[in-house]
Structures are given as structure tokens and as C-alpha cells.
Tab-separated table of C-alpha atoms and ligand atoms in Angstrom:
chain	number	residue	atom	x	y	z
S	260	MET	CA	-0.074	0.023	0.109
S	261	VAL	CA	1.272	3.521	-0.879
S	262	GLU	CA	-0.021	7.237	-0.612
S	263	VAL	CA	0.676	9.037	-4.028
S	264	ARG	CA	1.209	12.608	-3.857
S	265	LEU	CA	1.647	14.920	-7.312
S	266	GLU	CA	2.862	18.468	-6.553
S	267	ASN	CA	2.561	20.984	-9.305
S	268	ILE	CA	3.198	18.360	-11.959
S	269	VAL	CA	3.785	20.067	-15.647
S	270	LYS	CA	4.645	18.243	-18.543
S	271	LYS	CA	5.558	19.466	-21.864
S	272	PHE	CA	6.122	17.688	-25.095
S	273	GLY	CA	7.922	20.563	-27.129
S	274	ASP	CA	5.317	23.061	-27.611
S	275	THR	CA	2.342	21.096	-26.126
S	276	VAL	CA	1.788	21.625	-22.417
S	277	ALA	CA	0.258	18.305	-21.644
S	278	LEU	CA	-0.069	18.774	-17.735
S	279	LYS	CA	-0.334	22.243	-16.523
S	280	GLY	CA	0.166	22.004	-12.757
S	281	ILE	CA	-1.377	19.066	-11.412
S	282	ASN	CA	-1.998	18.632	-7.503
S	283	LEU	CA	-3.270	15.309	-6.385
S	284	HIS	CA	-3.251	13.167	-3.096
S	285	ILE	CA	-4.295	9.651	-3.550
S	286	LYS	CA	-4.645	7.880	-0.308
S	287	HIS	CA	-3.612	4.512	1.087
S	288	GLY	CA	-5.959	1.666	-0.389
S	289	GLU	CA	-8.309	3.710	-2.309
S	290	LEU	CA	-9.370	3.324	-5.736
S	291	PHE	CA	-8.809	6.701	-7.463
S	292	THR	CA	-9.786	7.162	-10.829
S	293	LEU	CA	-8.558	9.843	-13.394
S	294	LEU	CA	-11.409	10.496	-15.719
S	295	GLY	CA	-11.621	12.969	-18.713
S	296	PRO	CA	-12.012	13.257	-22.312
S	297	SER	CA	-9.310	11.965	-24.786
S	298	GLY	CA	-6.119	14.021	-24.816
S	299	CYS	CA	-6.854	15.770	-21.476
S	300	GLY	CA	-3.691	14.156	-19.845
S	301	LYS	CA	-4.866	10.930	-17.919
S	302	SER	CA	-2.084	8.546	-19.602
S	303	THR	CA	0.736	10.794	-19.149
S	304	THR	CA	-0.248	11.384	-15.318
S	305	LEU	CA	-0.220	7.553	-14.965
S	306	ARG	CA	2.932	7.244	-16.998
S	307	ILE	CA	4.581	9.966	-14.639
S	308	ILE	CA	3.488	8.266	-11.604
S	309	ALA	CA	4.770	4.725	-12.843
S	310	GLY	CA	7.992	6.144	-13.713
S	311	LEU	CA	7.766	5.680	-17.480
S	312	ASP	CA	7.894	9.548	-18.025
S	313	TYR	CA	9.162	12.294	-16.113
S	314	PRO	CA	7.708	15.577	-15.414
S	315	THR	CA	8.910	18.986	-16.722
S	316	GLU	CA	8.266	20.544	-13.426
S	317	GLY	CA	6.908	19.328	-9.968
S	318	LYS	CA	7.444	16.167	-7.753
S	319	VAL	CA	6.019	12.746	-7.335
S	320	TRP	CA	5.900	11.474	-3.644
S	321	PHE	CA	5.175	8.087	-2.660
S	322	GLY	CA	4.356	8.564	1.170
S	323	ASP	CA	7.366	10.569	2.255
S	324	GLN	CA	9.749	9.290	-0.483
S	325	ASP	CA	10.199	11.624	-3.315
S	326	VAL	CA	10.452	9.420	-6.395
S	327	THR	CA	10.578	11.864	-9.041
S	328	ASN	CA	13.820	10.935	-10.242
S	329	LEU	CA	13.392	7.098	-9.509
S	330	SER	CA	13.033	4.580	-12.384
S	331	SER	CA	9.902	2.754	-12.731
S	332	SER	CA	11.680	-0.717	-11.388
S	333	GLU	CA	12.648	1.317	-8.180
S	334	ARG	CA	9.092	2.505	-7.372
S	335	GLY	CA	7.408	-0.768	-7.025
S	336	ALA	CA	4.230	0.253	-8.993
S	337	VAL	CA	2.887	-1.890	-11.745
S	338	LEU	CA	0.976	-0.569	-14.881
S	339	VAL	CA	-1.454	-2.550	-16.844
S	340	PHE	CA	-2.370	-0.943	-20.247
S	341	GLN	CA	-5.236	-1.186	-22.402
S	342	ASN	CA	-3.708	-3.679	-24.713
S	343	TYR	CA	-2.653	-6.168	-22.062
S	344	ALA	CA	-0.401	-7.881	-24.316
S	345	LEU	CA	0.331	-11.358	-22.930
S	346	TRP	CA	3.230	-13.165	-24.488
S	347	PRO	CA	1.497	-15.565	-26.872
S	348	HIS	CA	4.099	-18.041	-26.575
S	349	MET	CA	4.005	-18.671	-22.743
S	350	THR	CA	1.174	-20.609	-20.923
S	351	ILE	CA	-0.700	-18.752	-18.578
S	352	PHE	CA	1.169	-20.122	-15.906
S	353	ASP	CA	4.442	-18.754	-17.178
S	354	ASN	CA	2.858	-15.418	-18.249
S	355	VAL	CA	1.892	-14.697	-14.526
S	356	ALA	CA	5.127	-16.190	-13.230
S	357	TYR	CA	7.076	-13.994	-15.259
S	358	GLY	CA	7.952	-11.087	-12.855
S	359	LEU	CA	8.683	-13.793	-10.175
S	360	LYS	CA	11.251	-15.410	-12.234
S	361	LEU	CA	13.053	-12.005	-12.945
S	362	ARG	CA	13.292	-11.892	-9.022
S	363	LYS	CA	14.807	-15.305	-9.267
S	364	LEU	CA	12.153	-16.813	-6.406
S	365	PRO	CA	12.511	-20.431	-5.613
S	366	LYS	CA	10.259	-22.668	-7.926
S	367	GLU	CA	7.968	-23.687	-4.937
S	368	GLU	CA	7.256	-20.517	-4.017
S	369	ILE	CA	6.607	-19.013	-7.639
S	370	LYS	CA	4.112	-21.923	-7.879
S	371	LYS	CA	2.256	-20.884	-4.640
S	372	LYS	CA	2.134	-17.223	-5.860
S	373	VAL	CA	0.852	-17.852	-9.298
S	374	GLU	CA	-1.807	-20.195	-7.854
S	375	TRP	CA	-2.706	-17.542	-5.313
S	376	ALA	CA	-3.176	-14.928	-8.069
S	377	LEU	CA	-5.101	-17.177	-10.459
S	378	ASP	CA	-7.459	-18.111	-7.651
S	379	LEU	CA	-7.775	-14.273	-7.101
S	380	VAL	CA	-8.943	-13.611	-10.680
S	381	LYS	CA	-10.911	-17.038	-10.596
S	382	LEU	CA	-8.698	-18.596	-13.333
S	383	ARG	CA	-7.376	-21.672	-11.474
S	384	GLY	CA	-7.246	-24.772	-13.934
S	385	PHE	CA	-6.082	-22.396	-16.868
S	386	GLU	CA	-2.447	-22.727	-16.239
S	387	ASP	CA	-1.617	-24.783	-19.175
S	388	ARG	CA	-3.407	-22.903	-21.835
S	389	TYR	CA	-1.965	-20.304	-23.921
S	390	PRO	CA	-3.503	-16.613	-24.419
S	391	THR	CA	-5.233	-17.492	-27.807
S	392	GLN	CA	-7.147	-19.990	-26.041
S	393	LEU	CA	-8.835	-17.714	-23.742
S	394	SER	CA	-11.638	-15.100	-24.105
S	395	GLY	CA	-10.903	-11.357	-23.911
S	396	GLY	CA	-12.017	-10.793	-20.466
S	397	GLN	CA	-9.947	-13.917	-19.456
S	398	GLN	CA	-6.966	-12.694	-20.994
S	399	GLN	CA	-7.576	-9.265	-19.137
S	400	ARG	CA	-7.934	-11.255	-15.840
S	401	VAL	CA	-4.331	-12.993	-16.644
S	402	ALA	CA	-2.927	-9.625	-17.217
S	403	ILE	CA	-4.335	-8.588	-13.724
S	404	ALA	CA	-2.990	-11.581	-12.127
S	405	ARG	CA	0.403	-11.131	-13.476
S	406	ALA	CA	0.509	-7.586	-12.113
S	407	ILE	CA	-0.736	-8.273	-8.665
S	408	VAL	CA	1.336	-11.287	-8.437
S	409	VAL	CA	4.523	-9.347	-7.651
S	410	GLU	CA	2.669	-7.553	-4.843
S	411	PRO	CA	2.955	-3.902	-6.132
S	412	LYS	CA	2.807	-0.996	-3.790
S	413	LEU	CA	0.486	0.564	-6.536
S	414	LEU	CA	-1.471	-0.942	-9.275
S	415	LEU	CA	-1.837	1.599	-12.105
S	416	LEU	CA	-4.808	0.691	-14.760
S	417	ASP	CA	-4.913	2.541	-18.099
S	418	GLU	CA	-8.337	2.074	-19.801
S	419	PRO	CA	-8.074	-1.632	-18.744
S	420	LEU	CA	-11.432	-2.680	-20.188
S	421	SER	CA	-11.700	-0.933	-23.306
S	422	ASN	CA	-11.136	-3.703	-25.517
S	423	LEU	CA	-13.940	-5.733	-23.966
S	424	ASP	CA	-17.591	-6.093	-24.849
S	425	ALA	CA	-20.394	-4.242	-22.797
S	426	LYS	CA	-21.108	-7.470	-20.426
S	427	LEU	CA	-17.390	-8.256	-19.914
S	428	ARG	CA	-16.653	-4.901	-19.030
S	429	LEU	CA	-19.468	-4.910	-16.342
S	430	GLU	CA	-18.275	-8.164	-14.940
S	431	MET	CA	-14.554	-7.379	-14.808
S	432	ARG	CA	-15.042	-3.915	-13.188
S	433	SER	CA	-16.930	-5.822	-10.326
S	434	GLU	CA	-13.965	-8.156	-10.325
S	435	ILE	CA	-11.273	-5.140	-10.201
S	436	ARG	CA	-13.270	-3.637	-7.266
S	437	ARG	CA	-13.294	-6.944	-5.406
S	438	ILE	CA	-9.798	-7.624	-5.749
S	439	GLN	CA	-8.664	-4.178	-4.648
S	440	ARG	CA	-10.812	-4.473	-1.597
S	441	GLU	CA	-9.486	-8.165	-0.851
S	442	LEU	CA	-5.991	-6.983	-1.265
S	443	GLY	CA	-6.220	-3.387	0.052
S	444	ILE	CA	-4.098	-2.192	-2.496
S	445	THR	CA	-3.884	1.380	-3.850
S	446	VAL	CA	-5.301	1.369	-7.210
S	447	LEU	CA	-5.067	4.279	-9.647
S	448	TYR	CA	-7.496	3.912	-12.484
S	449	VAL	CA	-7.738	5.599	-16.070
S	450	THR	CA	-10.773	5.912	-17.945
S	451	HIS	CA	-12.700	8.310	-20.368
S	452	ASP	CA	-16.221	6.484	-19.260
S	453	GLN	CA	-18.147	8.455	-16.605
S	454	GLU	CA	-20.431	5.595	-15.562
S	455	GLU	CA	-17.295	3.253	-15.120
S	456	ALA	CA	-15.532	5.540	-13.181
S	457	MET	CA	-18.789	6.019	-10.800
S	458	ALA	CA	-19.029	2.583	-10.274
S	459	ILE	CA	-15.752	1.568	-9.516
S	460	SER	CA	-14.126	4.500	-7.634
S	461	ASP	CA	-13.695	5.676	-3.990
S	462	ARG	CA	-12.733	9.104	-5.426
S	463	ILE	CA	-12.571	10.476	-8.886
S	464	ALA	CA	-10.467	13.297	-10.291
S	465	VAL	CA	-12.152	15.006	-13.512
S	466	MET	CA	-9.462	16.166	-16.010
S	467	ASN	CA	-9.955	18.765	-18.652
S	468	VAL	CA	-7.155	19.889	-20.928
S	469	GLY	CA	-4.119	19.058	-18.686
S	470	THR	CA	-5.811	20.321	-15.501
S	471	VAL	CA	-7.532	18.771	-12.605
S	472	GLU	CA	-11.260	20.472	-12.404
S	473	GLN	CA	-12.634	18.470	-9.260
S	474	VAL	CA	-11.619	15.748	-6.937
S	475	GLY	CA	-14.254	14.019	-5.026
S	476	THR	CA	-16.598	11.161	-4.552
S	477	PRO	CA	-18.749	9.945	-7.328
S	478	ARG	CA	-21.693	11.353	-5.448
S	479	GLU	CA	-19.848	14.625	-4.837
S	480	ILE	CA	-18.998	14.844	-8.328
S	481	TYR	CA	-22.123	14.016	-9.875
S	482	GLU	CA	-24.448	15.950	-7.370
S	483	HIS	CA	-22.421	18.958	-6.706
S	484	PRO	CA	-20.147	19.498	-9.784
S	485	ARG	CA	-18.160	22.731	-9.390
S	486	THR	CA	-17.815	23.748	-13.114
S	487	GLU	CA	-19.868	23.601	-16.242
S	488	PHE	CA	-17.503	21.098	-17.620
S	489	VAL	CA	-17.537	18.558	-14.697
S	490	ALA	CA	-21.499	18.793	-14.900
S	491	SER	CA	-21.847	18.397	-18.433
S	492	PHE	CA	-19.038	15.457	-18.593
S	493	MET	CA	-20.785	13.241	-15.950
S	494	GLY	CA	-23.742	12.033	-17.691
S	495	LYS	CA	-26.539	13.177	-19.610
S	496	THR	CA	-27.644	16.653	-18.228
S	497	ASN	CA	-29.199	19.955	-19.092
S	498	VAL	CA	-26.853	22.754	-19.299
S	499	ILE	CA	-28.661	25.848	-20.470
S	500	PRO	CA	-26.971	29.201	-20.998
S	501	ALA	CA	-28.586	32.189	-18.969
S	502	LYS	CA	-27.719	35.540	-17.758
S	503	VAL	CA	-27.981	36.799	-14.048
S	504	VAL	CA	-30.322	39.952	-14.136
S	505	GLU	CA	-30.671	40.404	-10.411
S	506	ARG	CA	-28.523	39.825	-7.295
S	507	ASN	CA	-29.808	39.675	-3.712
S	508	GLY	CA	-26.636	38.395	-1.349
S	509	ASP	CA	-26.290	34.763	-2.409
S	510	ARG	CA	-29.649	34.436	-4.277
S	511	VAL	CA	-29.869	35.574	-7.776
S	512	THR	CA	-32.655	35.701	-10.712
S	513	VAL	CA	-31.473	34.303	-13.994
S	514	GLU	CA	-33.099	34.541	-17.444
S	515	PHE	CA	-32.843	32.515	-20.581
S	516	GLU	CA	-35.236	33.142	-23.412
S	517	SER	CA	-38.300	34.364	-22.063
S	518	PHE	CA	-38.053	32.523	-18.803
S	519	ARG	CA	-37.330	34.110	-15.676
S	520	LEU	CA	-36.065	31.809	-12.580
S	521	GLU	CA	-35.960	33.473	-9.359
S	522	ASN	CA	-34.325	33.049	-6.064
S	523	LEU	CA	-31.541	30.614	-7.107
S	524	HIS	CA	-28.386	30.137	-5.100
S	525	TYR	CA	-24.899	31.588	-6.931
S	526	THR	CA	-22.153	33.129	-5.480
S	527	GLY	CA	-20.215	33.343	-8.772
S	528	GLU	CA	-18.768	36.670	-10.205
S	529	SER	CA	-19.677	36.512	-13.853
S	530	ASP	CA	-23.115	37.168	-14.942
S	531	ASN	CA	-22.769	34.715	-17.837
S	532	VAL	CA	-23.874	31.474	-16.385
S	533	VAL	CA	-25.164	28.042	-17.178
S	534	ILE	CA	-28.313	26.617	-15.468
S	535	VAL	CA	-27.501	22.655	-14.621
S	536	ILE	CA	-30.327	20.499	-14.051
S	537	ARG	CA	-30.201	16.696	-14.171
S	538	PRO	CA	-32.926	15.047	-16.086
S	539	GLU	CA	-34.091	12.903	-13.294
S	540	ARG	CA	-34.719	15.679	-11.133
S	541	ILE	CA	-37.471	17.385	-13.274
S	542	SER	CA	-40.842	16.275	-12.315
S	543	LEU	CA	-44.097	16.203	-14.388
S	544	GLN	CA	-45.936	16.742	-11.278
S	545	PRO	CA	-45.720	20.004	-9.078
S	546	VAL	CA	-43.237	20.135	-6.569
S	547	GLU	CA	-42.520	21.950	-3.334
S	548	ASP	CA	-40.543	25.134	-3.505
S	549	GLY	CA	-40.028	24.710	-7.000
S	550	ILE	CA	-40.291	26.498	-10.587
S	551	THR	CA	-42.369	25.571	-13.386
S	552	LEU	CA	-41.328	25.808	-17.056
S	553	GLU	CA	-44.271	25.784	-19.703
S	554	GLY	CA	-43.386	24.574	-22.893
S	555	THR	CA	-44.289	21.944	-25.591
S	556	VAL	CA	-43.265	18.443	-26.160
S	557	ASP	CA	-40.592	17.704	-28.816
S	558	LEU	CA	-40.165	13.931	-28.137
S	559	VAL	CA	-40.964	11.279	-25.993
S	560	GLU	CA	-38.176	8.269	-25.688
S	561	TYR	CA	-38.994	4.958	-24.404
S	562	TYR	CA	-35.942	3.308	-22.656
S	563	GLY	CA	-37.652	0.700	-20.694
S	564	PHE	CA	-37.249	1.122	-17.033
S	565	PHE	CA	-37.473	5.073	-17.681
S	566	ILE	CA	-38.935	7.415	-20.055
S	567	GLU	CA	-37.523	10.536	-21.311
S	568	VAL	CA	-39.695	13.664	-22.402
S	569	ILE	CA	-37.731	16.079	-24.521
S	570	GLY	CA	-39.708	19.517	-23.950
S	571	LEU	CA	-39.306	22.561	-26.013
S	572	PHE	CA	-38.981	25.777	-23.951
S	573	GLY	CA	-38.458	28.708	-26.812
S	574	GLU	CA	-35.601	27.272	-28.542
S	575	THR	CA	-33.974	25.546	-25.684
S	576	ARG	CA	-34.645	21.682	-25.234
S	577	ILE	CA	-34.739	20.159	-21.844
S	578	ILE	CA	-34.766	16.688	-21.025
S	579	ALA	CA	-36.828	15.119	-18.192
S	580	ARG	CA	-36.298	11.676	-17.148
S	581	THR	CA	-39.067	9.759	-15.255
S	582	ILE	CA	-39.022	6.165	-14.094
S	583	GLY	CA	-42.382	4.495	-15.125
S	584	SER	CA	-44.712	5.136	-17.957
S	585	ARG	CA	-47.644	6.255	-15.197
S	586	ASP	CA	-46.246	9.848	-14.683
S	587	VAL	CA	-46.025	10.208	-18.771
S	588	GLY	CA	-49.414	9.337	-19.307
S	589	ASN	CA	-50.391	9.855	-22.846
S	590	ILE	CA	-48.167	12.792	-23.378
S	591	LYS	CA	-47.310	13.108	-27.199
S	592	PRO	CA	-45.158	15.516	-29.195
S	593	THR	CA	-46.631	19.094	-29.611
S	594	MET	CA	-48.511	19.003	-26.651
S	595	PRO	CA	-48.245	21.487	-24.023
S	596	VAL	CA	-46.251	20.374	-20.951
S	597	LYS	CA	-44.900	21.702	-17.847
S	598	PHE	CA	-41.814	20.839	-16.209
S	599	TYR	CA	-41.525	21.266	-12.402
S	600	ILE	CA	-38.023	21.593	-10.704
S	601	ARG	CA	-37.240	21.990	-7.143
S	602	ARG	CA	-34.913	25.043	-6.625
S	603	ASP	CA	-32.361	22.977	-4.745
S	604	ASP	CA	-31.903	21.029	-7.636
S	605	ILE	CA	-31.111	24.106	-9.745
S	606	LEU	CA	-27.373	24.730	-10.285
S	607	VAL	CA	-26.118	28.023	-11.475
S	608	LEU	CA	-22.644	27.959	-12.451
S	609	PRO	CA	-20.154	30.310	-14.218
S	610	LYS	CA	-20.112	29.969	-18.071
S	611	GLN	CA	-16.958	28.433	-19.132
S	612	GLN	CA	-14.975	28.548	-22.415
S	613	LEU	CA	-14.983	24.829	-23.350
E	928	ATP	P1	-6.694	9.104	-24.401
E	928	ATP	O1	-7.814	8.885	-23.349
E	928	ATP	O2	-7.155	9.592	-25.609
E	928	ATP	O3	-5.477	8.093	-24.137
E	928	ATP	P2	-5.400	10.890	-22.479
E	928	ATP	O4	-6.296	11.702	-21.551
E	928	ATP	O5	-4.757	9.871	-21.923
E	928	ATP	O6	-6.071	10.464	-23.795
E	928	ATP	P3	-2.526	11.777	-22.918
E	928	ATP	O7	-2.181	10.569	-23.820
E	928	ATP	O8	-2.013	11.954	-21.717
E	928	ATP	O9	-3.995	11.883	-22.682
E	928	ATP	O10	-2.152	12.921	-23.698
E	928	ATP	C1	-2.379	14.340	-23.312
E	928	ATP	C2	-1.730	15.257	-24.353
E	928	ATP	O11	-0.358	15.086	-24.324
E	928	ATP	C3	-2.434	15.344	-25.908
E	928	ATP	O12	-2.642	16.305	-26.382
E	928	ATP	C4	-1.280	14.336	-26.407
E	928	ATP	O13	-1.347	14.427	-27.744
E	928	ATP	C5	-0.059	14.829	-25.867
E	928	ATP	N1	1.072	14.010	-25.879
E	928	ATP	C6	0.966	12.612	-25.217
E	928	ATP	N2	2.104	12.160	-25.229
E	928	ATP	C7	2.907	12.722	-26.248
E	928	ATP	C8	4.392	12.555	-26.765
E	928	ATP	N3	5.075	11.648	-26.326
E	928	ATP	N4	4.703	13.639	-27.542
E	928	ATP	C9	3.884	14.601	-27.744
E	928	ATP	N5	2.553	14.835	-27.386
E	928	ATP	C10	2.376	13.957	-26.698
């Protein structure tokens, strides 16, 4: 187990500034995820922690040891890449045993450890097979067994599930969570998939063009995004450009199109704002201390266990998500509709240059 701290990490590749001063604190035994769109700097951050690349500025700490200039092997961290490349000519046993053989452990001990690791990923009995004789998910599990068998201080997983189909991804992410809990190791996970990040992580850092915009538990990030980028990146959400037209302490009135929303919480400086409303927080029935938006139905989309009603308010499309068809009744496109939203569920954030 290890605690990792990144202190003001800057990484330049020629003129490209891939990381613009990253500060992160990853605690002992937590599953910490770097989440963000392609090119935001997730892999670069991971490689700098692994010791596969070095920062232009800043420091990397493992506990109270400054590891900034240590090589990868001196750090005791193991990185599993998205293309988990097993050695095709080696059996599963030899693939997993590889790191232990390099360390010249006695044969008996290697056997015991390999069996332990294969048990953990539920692949006992597959020792004599070759990688091509396994499914994608099984190969991925071998890659994880190969990483944990050397008992790393830190396990780094870079989009480890991206080559798997949807069902296997779900299975494997629960497996990774289980293994991490069982071993109590610190895991740093990289993904661009917000749902995967939410499901698997203790905490998430949301990254955007070389910076960390917010760090928090999945719930904090989803329910209390601090920036427009974080709000819009975390799942389907309504982000409506608006203007602050009146202020009274930390309460404001905002306007978009011909709609005027009063008494909302906002403490930002800019009057150019966005209103953020999660679709599942919009009701088709009146709510307490809420606002009402009157518009027309544009579309009704049926997803099985929930239904989305897309309303048109002027030219602004707003999605409401409701569970069960009873609330929706006979609503059809072009019909008038009222969306009800509790004031507490409306977030006003400064408009960002995205
Ligand atoms: P993805 O999800 O697509 O893997 P990422 O968030 O992991 O993206 P990085 O691979 O860390 O992003 O890249 C961050 C930025 O740094 C990108 O703009 C990328 O083009 C640039 N970059 C990364 N590696 C190099 C390199 N070796 N030389 C030049 N530029 C690089």
C-alpha cells in the first residue's frame, strides 16, 4: 500500500503543454480514478506516476519518499495497459510467473504465488493454456494476475476494459473492485467512461485539457459539480446558457429566452452563467418550492425502466427523465407540457470557455 502525491506536475512535449500543474493526493488503499475526455492528460499522469515518463516540473511522492527521479522498477508500481499484451508463446502459468522468475524466487514459492493470483482472478485450472485459448475477459484477468502476483505497492490501470464487450466490462469492473478490496492495495484507474468511473471509484479526479477540475467521491462529483465542464461530462444533463439579471446576497434571478427563474443560489462573479439540471430531477407533477417551465413536448423516448420527455422551451431543449410510464400518461409530441423543478435541484455555475 502506498500514498501518492503529485505536486504541481507540469509536462511539456515540445510546444504542447500536456499537464499544466497537477496536484493530487491519492490515499492508502483507495481506488482513485482519473476521468476525462481523450487527450486531457490521463495517460501522461499515469506514466509519470509509474516512472515511465518524467515531469518537466513538479514532484512525485510515494509516502514521504520523493520518487520523482526514480526509475519505474525502483518505484514498485505496476502498470497494466489497455492492450494488456500477454506473451502468446507462454502458457498462462508462465505469463503470470514471469515477474517472479525475474526476481529469482524459488520454484515452490513461484508456484504458490501464481496459484494465489490465479485464484484471485478466478482462473485456477487455466495454467497450461495459451493466451489465444482464452476469451478477451479471461486474458484481461491474466494481465491483472500478472500485475498483482509481484505484490505491487500501487496498481495502475490504463483503460483496462476498453477492448472488452459491454457485458464483460461490467463483470470485470466488479472483479477489479473485489480484488482491490481483498488486497487493500492502492489502485489508480484511468478511464474516459464516466459511468465506469462512478461505479468503481472511491474518488474521482475529473481532468480537462491538462488540469484537474474537481476531485471528489462519485456522489460529490455527480451531485455537486463545481464547473460547467464537470457537470456536462458526468452523464446526460441539461446545461442551459443564461444571464444573471438580479442579485440579492447569494440568491440571484436568472433569465434564459423568455423564462425568468428567481431565488436561485449563486455566488460566482460572472453574470454569464449556465443552469444545470439533471434530467431525473425534473418532474411532470408539481413539487414543493419549485419553479415551473411551460413549453411543448418535442419527443418522448422510451427506454424501458425510464422514459425521457424532451420539452421545447422557446428554442431550448430540456430533457426530463421519469421512471415508469404512469407519470408520462398519454403525453405526445406538440402537446403543451409543464416541467417542475425544485429550486435546490437547480445549479447555477459560471459559463466556461469549453
Ligand atoms: P486518451 O484517453 O486518448 O488516451 P489521455 O487523456 O490519456 O487521452 P494523454 O495521452 O495523456 O491523454 O495526452 C495528453 C496530451 O499530450 C495530448 O494532447 C497528446 O497529444 C499529448 N502527448 C502525449 N504524449 C505525447 C508525446 N510523446 N509527444 C507529444 N505529445 C504527446
